[in-house]
JSON list of C-alpha atoms in Angstrom, two decimals:
[
{"chain": "A", "resi": 1, "resn": "ASP", "atom": "CA", "xyz": [123.87, 84.39, 109.68]},
{"chain": "A", "resi": 2, "resn": "THR", "atom": "CA", "xyz": [124.86, 87.00, 107.02]},
{"chain": "A", "resi": 3, "resn": "GLY", "atom": "CA", "xyz": [121.87, 89.25, 107.28]},
{"chain": "A", "resi": 4, "resn": "VAL", "atom": "CA", "xyz": [121.71, 92.89, 108.72]},
{"chain": "A", "resi": 5, "resn": "SER", "atom": "CA", "xyz": [122.14, 92.89, 112.54]},
{"chain": "A", "resi": 6, "resn": "GLN", "atom": "CA", "xyz": [121.41, 95.67, 114.90]},
{"chain": "A", "resi": 7, "resn": "ASP", "atom": "CA", "xyz": [122.38, 96.23, 118.54]},
{"chain": "A", "resi": 8, "resn": "PRO", "atom": "CA", "xyz": [120.80, 96.62, 121.00]},
{"chain": "A", "resi": 9, "resn": "ARG", "atom": "CA", "xyz": [117.30, 95.24, 120.13]},
{"chain": "A", "resi": 10, "resn": "HIS", "atom": "CA", "xyz": [115.67, 97.29, 122.94]},
{"chain": "A", "resi": 11, "resn": "LYS", "atom": "CA", "xyz": [116.75, 100.46, 124.66]},
{"chain": "A", "resi": 12, "resn": "ILE", "atom": "CA", "xyz": [114.93, 102.24, 127.58]},
{"chain": "A", "resi": 13, "resn": "THR", "atom": "CA", "xyz": [116.38, 105.54, 128.55]},
{"chain": "A", "resi": 14, "resn": "LYS", "atom": "CA", "xyz": [115.41, 108.60, 130.52]},
{"chain": "A", "resi": 15, "resn": "ARG", "atom": "CA", "xyz": [114.71, 111.87, 128.75]},
{"chain": "A", "resi": 16, "resn": "GLY", "atom": "CA", "xyz": [117.86, 113.91, 128.25]},
{"chain": "A", "resi": 17, "resn": "GLN", "atom": "CA", "xyz": [120.22, 110.95, 128.08]},
{"chain": "A", "resi": 18, "resn": "ASN", "atom": "CA", "xyz": [122.25, 110.11, 124.95]},
{"chain": "A", "resi": 19, "resn": "VAL", "atom": "CA", "xyz": [121.87, 106.78, 123.19]},
{"chain": "A", "resi": 20, "resn": "THR", "atom": "CA", "xyz": [123.91, 105.02, 120.47]},
{"chain": "A", "resi": 21, "resn": "PHE", "atom": "CA", "xyz": [122.71, 102.24, 118.16]},
{"chain": "A", "resi": 22, "resn": "ARG", "atom": "CA", "xyz": [124.83, 100.04, 115.94]},
{"chain": "A", "resi": 23, "resn": "CYS", "atom": "CA", "xyz": [124.06, 98.43, 112.60]},
{"chain": "A", "resi": 24, "resn": "ASP", "atom": "CA", "xyz": [126.20, 95.73, 110.89]},
{"chain": "A", "resi": 25, "resn": "PRO", "atom": "CA", "xyz": [125.10, 95.54, 107.18]},
{"chain": "A", "resi": 26, "resn": "ILE", "atom": "CA", "xyz": [125.50, 92.61, 104.70]},
{"chain": "A", "resi": 27, "resn": "SER", "atom": "CA", "xyz": [129.14, 92.65, 104.05]},
{"chain": "A", "resi": 28, "resn": "GLU", "atom": "CA", "xyz": [129.26, 93.40, 100.35]},
{"chain": "A", "resi": 29, "resn": "HIS", "atom": "CA", "xyz": [126.64, 96.07, 100.52]},
{"chain": "A", "resi": 30, "resn": "ASN", "atom": "CA", "xyz": [127.80, 99.63, 99.76]},
{"chain": "A", "resi": 31, "resn": "ARG", "atom": "CA", "xyz": [124.64, 101.36, 100.83]},
{"chain": "A", "resi": 32, "resn": "LEU", "atom": "CA", "xyz": [123.39, 101.64, 104.42]},
{"chain": "A", "resi": 33, "resn": "TYR", "atom": "CA", "xyz": [120.12, 103.39, 105.43]},
{"chain": "A", "resi": 34, "resn": "TRP", "atom": "CA", "xyz": [118.65, 104.43, 108.77]},
{"chain": "A", "resi": 35, "resn": "TYR", "atom": "CA", "xyz": [114.85, 104.68, 109.16]},
{"chain": "A", "resi": 36, "resn": "ARG", "atom": "CA", "xyz": [112.63, 105.49, 112.06]},
{"chain": "A", "resi": 37, "resn": "GLN", "atom": "CA", "xyz": [109.22, 103.92, 112.31]},
{"chain": "A", "resi": 38, "resn": "THR", "atom": "CA", "xyz": [106.38, 104.69, 114.63]},
{"chain": "A", "resi": 39, "resn": "LEU", "atom": "CA", "xyz": [103.25, 102.49, 115.23]},
{"chain": "A", "resi": 40, "resn": "GLY", "atom": "CA", "xyz": [100.99, 102.32, 112.26]},
{"chain": "A", "resi": 41, "resn": "GLN", "atom": "CA", "xyz": [103.41, 104.30, 109.91]},
{"chain": "A", "resi": 42, "resn": "GLY", "atom": "CA", "xyz": [105.82, 103.32, 107.15]},
{"chain": "A", "resi": 43, "resn": "PRO", "atom": "CA", "xyz": [109.54, 103.64, 107.77]},
{"chain": "A", "resi": 44, "resn": "GLU", "atom": "CA", "xyz": [110.59, 107.25, 107.72]},
{"chain": "A", "resi": 45, "resn": "PHE", "atom": "CA", "xyz": [113.92, 107.91, 105.98]},
{"chain": "A", "resi": 46, "resn": "LEU", "atom": "CA", "xyz": [116.59, 109.47, 108.26]},
{"chain": "A", "resi": 47, "resn": "THR", "atom": "CA", "xyz": [120.00, 109.19, 106.39]},
{"chain": "A", "resi": 48, "resn": "TYR", "atom": "CA", "xyz": [122.05, 106.98, 104.24]},
{"chain": "A", "resi": 49, "resn": "PHE", "atom": "CA", "xyz": [125.63, 106.14, 103.41]},
{"chain": "A", "resi": 50, "resn": "GLN", "atom": "CA", "xyz": [127.42, 105.14, 100.28]},
{"chain": "A", "resi": 51, "resn": "ASN", "atom": "CA", "xyz": [130.40, 103.24, 101.73]},
{"chain": "A", "resi": 52, "resn": "GLU", "atom": "CA", "xyz": [131.75, 105.71, 104.37]},
{"chain": "A", "resi": 53, "resn": "ALA", "atom": "CA", "xyz": [130.24, 108.92, 102.83]},
{"chain": "A", "resi": 54, "resn": "GLN", "atom": "CA", "xyz": [126.96, 110.22, 104.27]},
{"chain": "A", "resi": 55, "resn": "LEU", "atom": "CA", "xyz": [125.17, 111.30, 101.21]},
{"chain": "A", "resi": 56, "resn": "GLU", "atom": "CA", "xyz": [121.79, 112.51, 102.42]},
{"chain": "A", "resi": 57, "resn": "LYS", "atom": "CA", "xyz": [120.18, 113.46, 105.74]},
{"chain": "A", "resi": 58, "resn": "SER", "atom": "CA", "xyz": [116.50, 114.06, 106.11]},
{"chain": "A", "resi": 59, "resn": "ARG", "atom": "CA", "xyz": [115.62, 117.69, 106.55]},
{"chain": "A", "resi": 60, "resn": "LEU", "atom": "CA", "xyz": [113.34, 116.54, 109.31]},
{"chain": "A", "resi": 61, "resn": "LEU", "atom": "CA", "xyz": [116.21, 115.26, 111.28]},
{"chain": "A", "resi": 62, "resn": "SER", "atom": "CA", "xyz": [117.12, 117.26, 114.32]},
{"chain": "A", "resi": 63, "resn": "ASP", "atom": "CA", "xyz": [120.76, 118.25, 115.03]},
{"chain": "A", "resi": 64, "resn": "ARG", "atom": "CA", "xyz": [120.57, 115.90, 118.01]},
{"chain": "A", "resi": 65, "resn": "PHE", "atom": "CA", "xyz": [120.81, 112.96, 115.56]},
{"chain": "A", "resi": 66, "resn": "SER", "atom": "CA", "xyz": [124.12, 112.06, 114.09]},
{"chain": "A", "resi": 67, "resn": "ALA", "atom": "CA", "xyz": [125.32, 109.00, 112.16]},
{"chain": "A", "resi": 68, "resn": "GLU", "atom": "CA", "xyz": [128.59, 107.67, 111.22]},
{"chain": "A", "resi": 69, "resn": "ARG", "atom": "CA", "xyz": [130.06, 104.79, 109.05]},
{"chain": "A", "resi": 70, "resn": "PRO", "atom": "CA", "xyz": [133.77, 105.29, 109.66]},
{"chain": "A", "resi": 71, "resn": "LYS", "atom": "CA", "xyz": [135.19, 102.42, 107.67]},
{"chain": "A", "resi": 72, "resn": "GLY", "atom": "CA", "xyz": [132.28, 101.76, 105.20]},
{"chain": "A", "resi": 73, "resn": "SER", "atom": "CA", "xyz": [131.27, 98.74, 107.14]},
{"chain": "A", "resi": 74, "resn": "PHE", "atom": "CA", "xyz": [129.14, 99.12, 110.42]},
{"chain": "A", "resi": 75, "resn": "SER", "atom": "CA", "xyz": [127.34, 102.32, 111.25]},
{"chain": "A", "resi": 76, "resn": "THR", "atom": "CA", "xyz": [126.34, 104.04, 114.43]},
{"chain": "A", "resi": 77, "resn": "LEU", "atom": "CA", "xyz": [123.33, 106.33, 115.03]},
{"chain": "A", "resi": 78, "resn": "GLU", "atom": "CA", "xyz": [123.56, 108.63, 118.00]},
{"chain": "A", "resi": 79, "resn": "ILE", "atom": "CA", "xyz": [120.73, 110.56, 119.59]},
{"chain": "A", "resi": 80, "resn": "GLN", "atom": "CA", "xyz": [121.75, 113.23, 122.03]},
{"chain": "A", "resi": 81, "resn": "ARG", "atom": "CA", "xyz": [119.47, 114.68, 124.71]},
{"chain": "A", "resi": 82, "resn": "THR", "atom": "CA", "xyz": [116.67, 112.22, 123.99]},
{"chain": "A", "resi": 83, "resn": "GLU", "atom": "CA", "xyz": [113.11, 113.41, 124.05]},
{"chain": "A", "resi": 84, "resn": "GLN", "atom": "CA", "xyz": [109.88, 111.39, 124.54]},
{"chain": "A", "resi": 85, "resn": "GLY", "atom": "CA", "xyz": [109.14, 111.98, 120.90]},
{"chain": "A", "resi": 86, "resn": "ASP", "atom": "CA", "xyz": [112.16, 110.03, 119.94]},
{"chain": "A", "resi": 87, "resn": "SER", "atom": "CA", "xyz": [110.52, 106.78, 121.11]},
{"chain": "A", "resi": 88, "resn": "ALA", "atom": "CA", "xyz": [110.21, 104.61, 118.00]},
{"chain": "A", "resi": 89, "resn": "MET", "atom": "CA", "xyz": [111.75, 101.64, 116.18]},
{"chain": "A", "resi": 90, "resn": "TYR", "atom": "CA", "xyz": [115.03, 102.51, 114.45]},
{"chain": "A", "resi": 91, "resn": "LEU", "atom": "CA", "xyz": [115.60, 100.33, 111.46]},
{"chain": "A", "resi": 92, "resn": "CYS", "atom": "CA", "xyz": [118.76, 99.85, 109.56]},
{"chain": "A", "resi": 93, "resn": "ALA", "atom": "CA", "xyz": [118.88, 98.48, 106.05]},
{"chain": "A", "resi": 94, "resn": "SER", "atom": "CA", "xyz": [121.56, 97.76, 103.46]},
{"chain": "A", "resi": 95, "resn": "SER", "atom": "CA", "xyz": [121.67, 97.23, 99.73]},
{"chain": "A", "resi": 96, "resn": "LEU", "atom": "CA", "xyz": [124.25, 96.81, 96.91]},
{"chain": "A", "resi": 97, "resn": "GLY", "atom": "CA", "xyz": [123.24, 100.01, 95.10]},
{"chain": "A", "resi": 98, "resn": "SER", "atom": "CA", "xyz": [120.77, 102.87, 95.00]},
{"chain": "A", "resi": 99, "resn": "ALA", "atom": "CA", "xyz": [117.97, 101.05, 93.37]},
{"chain": "A", "resi": 100, "resn": "ASP", "atom": "CA", "xyz": [118.58, 97.60, 94.65]},
{"chain": "A", "resi": 101, "resn": "THR", "atom": "CA", "xyz": [116.60, 95.64, 97.25]},
{"chain": "A", "resi": 102, "resn": "GLN", "atom": "CA", "xyz": [117.02, 96.91, 100.83]},
{"chain": "A", "resi": 103, "resn": "TYR", "atom": "CA", "xyz": [117.44, 94.30, 103.52]},
{"chain": "A", "resi": 104, "resn": "PHE", "atom": "CA", "xyz": [116.31, 95.37, 106.84]},
{"chain": "A", "resi": 105, "resn": "GLY", "atom": "CA", "xyz": [117.75, 94.47, 110.23]},
{"chain": "A", "resi": 106, "resn": "PRO", "atom": "CA", "xyz": [115.48, 93.63, 113.18]},
{"chain": "A", "resi": 107, "resn": "GLY", "atom": "CA", "xyz": [115.47, 97.10, 114.47]},
{"chain": "A", "resi": 108, "resn": "THR", "atom": "CA", "xyz": [116.24, 98.77, 117.80]},
{"chain": "A", "resi": 109, "resn": "ARG", "atom": "CA", "xyz": [113.17, 99.76, 119.80]},
{"chain": "A", "resi": 110, "resn": "LEU", "atom": "CA", "xyz": [113.77, 102.92, 121.79]},
{"chain": "A", "resi": 111, "resn": "THR", "atom": "CA", "xyz": [111.68, 103.98, 124.68]},
{"chain": "A", "resi": 112, "resn": "VAL", "atom": "CA", "xyz": [112.28, 107.41, 126.18]},
{"chain": "A", "resi": 113, "resn": "LEU", "atom": "CA", "xyz": [110.69, 107.83, 129.70]},
{"chain": "B", "resi": 1, "resn": "GLN", "atom": "CA", "xyz": [107.12, 112.68, 97.55]},
{"chain": "B", "resi": 2, "resn": "GLN", "atom": "CA", "xyz": [105.61, 109.67, 99.30]},
{"chain": "B", "resi": 3, "resn": "PRO", "atom": "CA", "xyz": [103.68, 107.28, 96.98]},
{"chain": "B", "resi": 4, "resn": "VAL", "atom": "CA", "xyz": [100.04, 106.73, 97.67]},
{"chain": "B", "resi": 5, "resn": "GLN", "atom": "CA", "xyz": [98.82, 103.29, 98.65]},
{"chain": "B", "resi": 6, "resn": "SER", "atom": "CA", "xyz": [95.14, 101.97, 98.40]},
{"chain": "B", "resi": 7, "resn": "PRO", "atom": "CA", "xyz": [93.23, 100.66, 100.23]},
{"chain": "B", "resi": 8, "resn": "GLN", "atom": "CA", "xyz": [94.52, 101.67, 103.64]},
{"chain": "B", "resi": 9, "resn": "ALA", "atom": "CA", "xyz": [93.25, 98.41, 105.12]},
{"chain": "B", "resi": 10, "resn": "VAL", "atom": "CA", "xyz": [91.49, 95.26, 103.86]},
{"chain": "B", "resi": 11, "resn": "ILE", "atom": "CA", "xyz": [90.08, 92.23, 105.73]},
{"chain": "B", "resi": 12, "resn": "LEU", "atom": "CA", "xyz": [89.85, 88.93, 103.95]},
{"chain": "B", "resi": 13, "resn": "ARG", "atom": "CA", "xyz": [88.68, 85.43, 104.65]},
{"chain": "B", "resi": 14, "resn": "GLU", "atom": "CA", "xyz": [91.27, 82.77, 104.01]},
{"chain": "B", "resi": 15, "resn": "GLY", "atom": "CA", "xyz": [91.25, 81.81, 100.36]},
{"chain": "B", "resi": 16, "resn": "GLU", "atom": "CA", "xyz": [90.02, 85.23, 99.08]},
{"chain": "B", "resi": 17, "resn": "ASP", "atom": "CA", "xyz": [91.98, 87.46, 96.81]},
{"chain": "B", "resi": 18, "resn": "ALA", "atom": "CA", "xyz": [93.21, 91.04, 97.31]},
{"chain": "B", "resi": 19, "resn": "VAL", "atom": "CA", "xyz": [94.76, 93.78, 95.33]},
{"chain": "B", "resi": 20, "resn": "ILE", "atom": "CA", "xyz": [96.97, 96.54, 96.80]},
{"chain": "B", "resi": 21, "resn": "ASN", "atom": "CA", "xyz": [97.74, 99.61, 94.65]},
{"chain": "B", "resi": 22, "resn": "CYS", "atom": "CA", "xyz": [100.71, 102.03, 94.76]},
{"chain": "B", "resi": 23, "resn": "SER", "atom": "CA", "xyz": [100.84, 105.19, 92.77]},
{"chain": "B", "resi": 24, "resn": "SER", "atom": "CA", "xyz": [103.33, 108.06, 92.43]},
{"chain": "B", "resi": 25, "resn": "SER", "atom": "CA", "xyz": [103.17, 111.58, 91.16]},
{"chain": "B", "resi": 26, "resn": "LYS", "atom": "CA", "xyz": [106.70, 111.12, 89.63]},
{"chain": "B", "resi": 27, "resn": "ALA", "atom": "CA", "xyz": [108.03, 108.93, 86.91]},
{"chain": "B", "resi": 28, "resn": "LEU", "atom": "CA", "xyz": [109.08, 105.60, 88.55]},
{"chain": "B", "resi": 29, "resn": "TYR", "atom": "CA", "xyz": [112.39, 103.85, 88.00]},
{"chain": "B", "resi": 30, "resn": "SER", "atom": "CA", "xyz": [111.43, 100.82, 90.10]},
{"chain": "B", "resi": 31, "resn": "VAL", "atom": "CA", "xyz": [108.98, 99.67, 92.66]},
{"chain": "B", "resi": 32, "resn": "HIS", "atom": "CA", "xyz": [109.70, 97.49, 95.66]},
{"chain": "B", "resi": 33, "resn": "TRP", "atom": "CA", "xyz": [107.16, 95.63, 97.75]},
{"chain": "B", "resi": 34, "resn": "TYR", "atom": "CA", "xyz": [107.72, 94.69, 101.41]},
{"chain": "B", "resi": 35, "resn": "ARG", "atom": "CA", "xyz": [105.57, 92.92, 104.00]},
{"chain": "B", "resi": 36, "resn": "GLN", "atom": "CA", "xyz": [105.93, 93.75, 107.70]},
{"chain": "B", "resi": 37, "resn": "LYS", "atom": "CA", "xyz": [104.37, 91.74, 110.50]},
{"chain": "B", "resi": 38, "resn": "HIS", "atom": "CA", "xyz": [103.58, 93.24, 113.83]},
{"chain": "B", "resi": 39, "resn": "GLY", "atom": "CA", "xyz": [106.81, 93.84, 115.82]},
{"chain": "B", "resi": 40, "resn": "GLU", "atom": "CA", "xyz": [109.02, 92.69, 113.06]},
{"chain": "B", "resi": 41, "resn": "ALA", "atom": "CA", "xyz": [111.17, 94.41, 110.38]},
{"chain": "B", "resi": 42, "resn": "PRO", "atom": "CA", "xyz": [109.98, 94.74, 106.81]},
{"chain": "B", "resi": 43, "resn": "VAL", "atom": "CA", "xyz": [110.65, 91.74, 104.60]},
{"chain": "B", "resi": 44, "resn": "PHE", "atom": "CA", "xyz": [111.35, 92.06, 100.87]},
{"chain": "B", "resi": 45, "resn": "LEU", "atom": "CA", "xyz": [108.83, 90.49, 98.52]},
{"chain": "B", "resi": 46, "resn": "MET", "atom": "CA", "xyz": [109.79, 91.52, 95.05]},
{"chain": "B", "resi": 47, "resn": "ILE", "atom": "CA", "xyz": [111.17, 94.36, 92.91]},
{"chain": "B", "resi": 48, "resn": "LEU", "atom": "CA", "xyz": [109.74, 95.53, 89.55]},
{"chain": "B", "resi": 49, "resn": "LEU", "atom": "CA", "xyz": [112.02, 97.45, 87.26]},
{"chain": "B", "resi": 50, "resn": "LYS", "atom": "CA", "xyz": [111.26, 100.06, 84.61]},
{"chain": "B", "resi": 51, "resn": "GLY", "atom": "CA", "xyz": [110.82, 98.20, 81.35]},
{"chain": "B", "resi": 52, "resn": "GLY", "atom": "CA", "xyz": [109.65, 95.03, 83.10]},
{"chain": "B", "resi": 53, "resn": "GLU", "atom": "CA", "xyz": [107.39, 92.89, 83.88]},
{"chain": "B", "resi": 54, "resn": "GLN", "atom": "CA", "xyz": [104.95, 91.20, 86.04]},
{"chain": "B", "resi": 55, "resn": "LYS", "atom": "CA", "xyz": [106.57, 89.10, 88.79]},
{"chain": "B", "resi": 56, "resn": "GLY", "atom": "CA", "xyz": [105.34, 86.30, 90.94]},
{"chain": "B", "resi": 57, "resn": "HIS", "atom": "CA", "xyz": [106.23, 84.90, 94.29]},
{"chain": "B", "resi": 58, "resn": "GLU", "atom": "CA", "xyz": [104.13, 81.77, 95.22]},
{"chain": "B", "resi": 59, "resn": "LYS", "atom": "CA", "xyz": [100.64, 83.15, 95.07]},
{"chain": "B", "resi": 60, "resn": "ILE", "atom": "CA", "xyz": [101.72, 86.82, 95.32]},
{"chain": "B", "resi": 61, "resn": "SER", "atom": "CA", "xyz": [102.35, 88.61, 92.10]},
{"chain": "B", "resi": 62, "resn": "ALA", "atom": "CA", "xyz": [102.77, 92.27, 91.07]},
{"chain": "B", "resi": 63, "resn": "SER", "atom": "CA", "xyz": [102.56, 94.45, 87.98]},
{"chain": "B", "resi": 64, "resn": "PHE", "atom": "CA", "xyz": [104.20, 97.74, 87.07]},
{"chain": "B", "resi": 65, "resn": "ASN", "atom": "CA", "xyz": [102.47, 100.30, 84.72]},
{"chain": "B", "resi": 66, "resn": "GLU", "atom": "CA", "xyz": [105.09, 102.88, 83.82]},
{"chain": "B", "resi": 67, "resn": "LYS", "atom": "CA", "xyz": [102.69, 105.09, 82.06]},
{"chain": "B", "resi": 68, "resn": "LYS", "atom": "CA", "xyz": [100.30, 105.33, 84.93]},
{"chain": "B", "resi": 69, "resn": "GLN", "atom": "CA", "xyz": [103.17, 105.49, 87.43]},
{"chain": "B", "resi": 70, "resn": "GLN", "atom": "CA", "xyz": [101.67, 102.85, 89.54]},
{"chain": "B", "resi": 71, "resn": "SER", "atom": "CA", "xyz": [102.17, 99.27, 90.69]},
{"chain": "B", "resi": 72, "resn": "SER", "atom": "CA", "xyz": [99.68, 96.67, 91.97]},
{"chain": "B", "resi": 73, "resn": "LEU", "atom": "CA", "xyz": [100.30, 93.77, 94.26]},
{"chain": "B", "resi": 74, "resn": "TYR", "atom": "CA", "xyz": [98.02, 90.68, 93.76]},
{"chain": "B", "resi": 75, "resn": "LEU", "atom": "CA", "xyz": [97.47, 88.24, 96.63]},
{"chain": "B", "resi": 76, "resn": "THR", "atom": "CA", "xyz": [95.64, 85.11, 95.34]},
{"chain": "B", "resi": 77, "resn": "ALA", "atom": "CA", "xyz": [93.93, 82.54, 97.54]},
{"chain": "B", "resi": 78, "resn": "SER", "atom": "CA", "xyz": [95.12, 84.37, 100.70]},
{"chain": "B", "resi": 79, "resn": "GLN", "atom": "CA", "xyz": [96.51, 82.41, 103.58]},
{"chain": "B", "resi": 80, "resn": "LEU", "atom": "CA", "xyz": [96.60, 83.37, 107.32]},
{"chain": "B", "resi": 81, "resn": "SER", "atom": "CA", "xyz": [100.36, 84.00, 106.99]},
{"chain": "B", "resi": 82, "resn": "TYR", "atom": "CA", "xyz": [99.71, 86.83, 104.55]},
{"chain": "B", "resi": 83, "resn": "SER", "atom": "CA", "xyz": [98.49, 89.03, 107.33]},
{"chain": "B", "resi": 84, "resn": "GLY", "atom": "CA", "xyz": [100.59, 92.08, 107.87]},
{"chain": "B", "resi": 85, "resn": "THR", "atom": "CA", "xyz": [101.19, 95.54, 106.51]},
{"chain": "B", "resi": 86, "resn": "TYR", "atom": "CA", "xyz": [102.27, 95.87, 102.88]},
{"chain": "B", "resi": 87, "resn": "PHE", "atom": "CA", "xyz": [104.54, 98.71, 101.95]},
{"chain": "B", "resi": 88, "resn": "CYS", "atom": "CA", "xyz": [105.53, 99.83, 98.44]},
{"chain": "B", "resi": 89, "resn": "GLY", "atom": "CA", "xyz": [108.74, 101.65, 98.05]},
{"chain": "B", "resi": 90, "resn": "THR", "atom": "CA", "xyz": [109.23, 103.72, 94.99]},
{"chain": "B", "resi": 91, "resn": "VAL", "atom": "CA", "xyz": [112.49, 104.80, 93.25]},
{"chain": "B", "resi": 92, "resn": "THR", "atom": "CA", "xyz": [112.46, 108.07, 91.34]},
{"chain": "B", "resi": 93, "resn": "SER", "atom": "CA", "xyz": [115.11, 109.99, 89.68]},
{"chain": "B", "resi": 94, "resn": "ASP", "atom": "CA", "xyz": [115.83, 113.73, 89.70]},
{"chain": "B", "resi": 95, "resn": "ASN", "atom": "CA", "xyz": [118.86, 115.98, 88.98]},
{"chain": "B", "resi": 96, "resn": "TYR", "atom": "CA", "xyz": [120.33, 114.92, 92.30]},
{"chain": "B", "resi": 97, "resn": "GLY", "atom": "CA", "xyz": [120.07, 111.19, 91.80]},
{"chain": "B", "resi": 98, "resn": "GLN", "atom": "CA", "xyz": [117.72, 108.47, 92.74]},
{"chain": "B", "resi": 99, "resn": "ASN", "atom": "CA", "xyz": [115.26, 108.61, 95.72]},
{"chain": "B", "resi": 100, "resn": "PHE", "atom": "CA", "xyz": [113.68, 105.80, 97.60]},
{"chain": "B", "resi": 101, "resn": "VAL", "atom": "CA", "xyz": [110.43, 106.47, 99.48]},
{"chain": "B", "resi": 102, "resn": "PHE", "atom": "CA", "xyz": [108.18, 104.11, 101.32]},
{"chain": "B", "resi": 103, "resn": "GLY", "atom": "CA", "xyz": [104.42, 104.41, 100.99]},
{"chain": "B", "resi": 104, "resn": "PRO", "atom": "CA", "xyz": [102.23, 104.58, 104.13]},
{"chain": "B", "resi": 105, "resn": "GLY", "atom": "CA", "xyz": [101.29, 100.95, 104.06]},
{"chain": "B", "resi": 106, "resn": "THR", "atom": "CA", "xyz": [98.19, 98.78, 103.53]},
{"chain": "B", "resi": 107, "resn": "ARG", "atom": "CA", "xyz": [97.13, 96.62, 106.52]},
{"chain": "B", "resi": 108, "resn": "LEU", "atom": "CA", "xyz": [95.97, 93.20, 105.48]},
{"chain": "B", "resi": 109, "resn": "SER", "atom": "CA", "xyz": [94.15, 90.96, 107.80]},
{"chain": "B", "resi": 110, "resn": "VAL", "atom": "CA", "xyz": [93.33, 87.42, 106.81]},
{"chain": "B", "resi": 111, "resn": "LEU", "atom": "CA", "xyz": [90.76, 85.70, 108.96]},
{"chain": "B", "resi": 112, "resn": "PRO", "atom": "CA", "xyz": [90.07, 81.90, 109.23]}
]
């Protein structure tokens, strides 16, 4: 399968713990996006990478969130000191270029207790 | 700026038609349409580029009106499998580059 993959698919954690999610994009895609989605809402943009460079980060994103794409391939999203409001589906998508179709991974569902 | 989608929700009987609209306050470079089923990731349907065109995908087609800064998604003879939430994603340009923003979604329910 050459689609976007994410790991883990589900994560349950206690408030205050750190969590890290991984995304493996489609191999030739330069762009990688992270979104957060809560029930009944559209995907909310978090950040994106052009190869290994993080070009934009949502102003709504807390300093507890950090993302990396060290070699321009896979990416990680870390949330430090999780809060109950962080509970959501975290989606990763990749595309060839800025205006190209974004292909989504299956998402990581985070539950903070 | 998030595009506006209408209606927010629609209920159809199998075989009926529906139209979902997406409008932007800014000039559009392209419009993307996605469908998301409950508990699954969004799935790409089609992309409409500035200077295009009306596209079709089985019984689902879309149009793009650059002057009105809007796009419409047409679902013809709906099937049960069409149920889900439909999102438009708009690409706009400013001095800093291109921006991609999803709309809030339109929830479509097709009943037997």
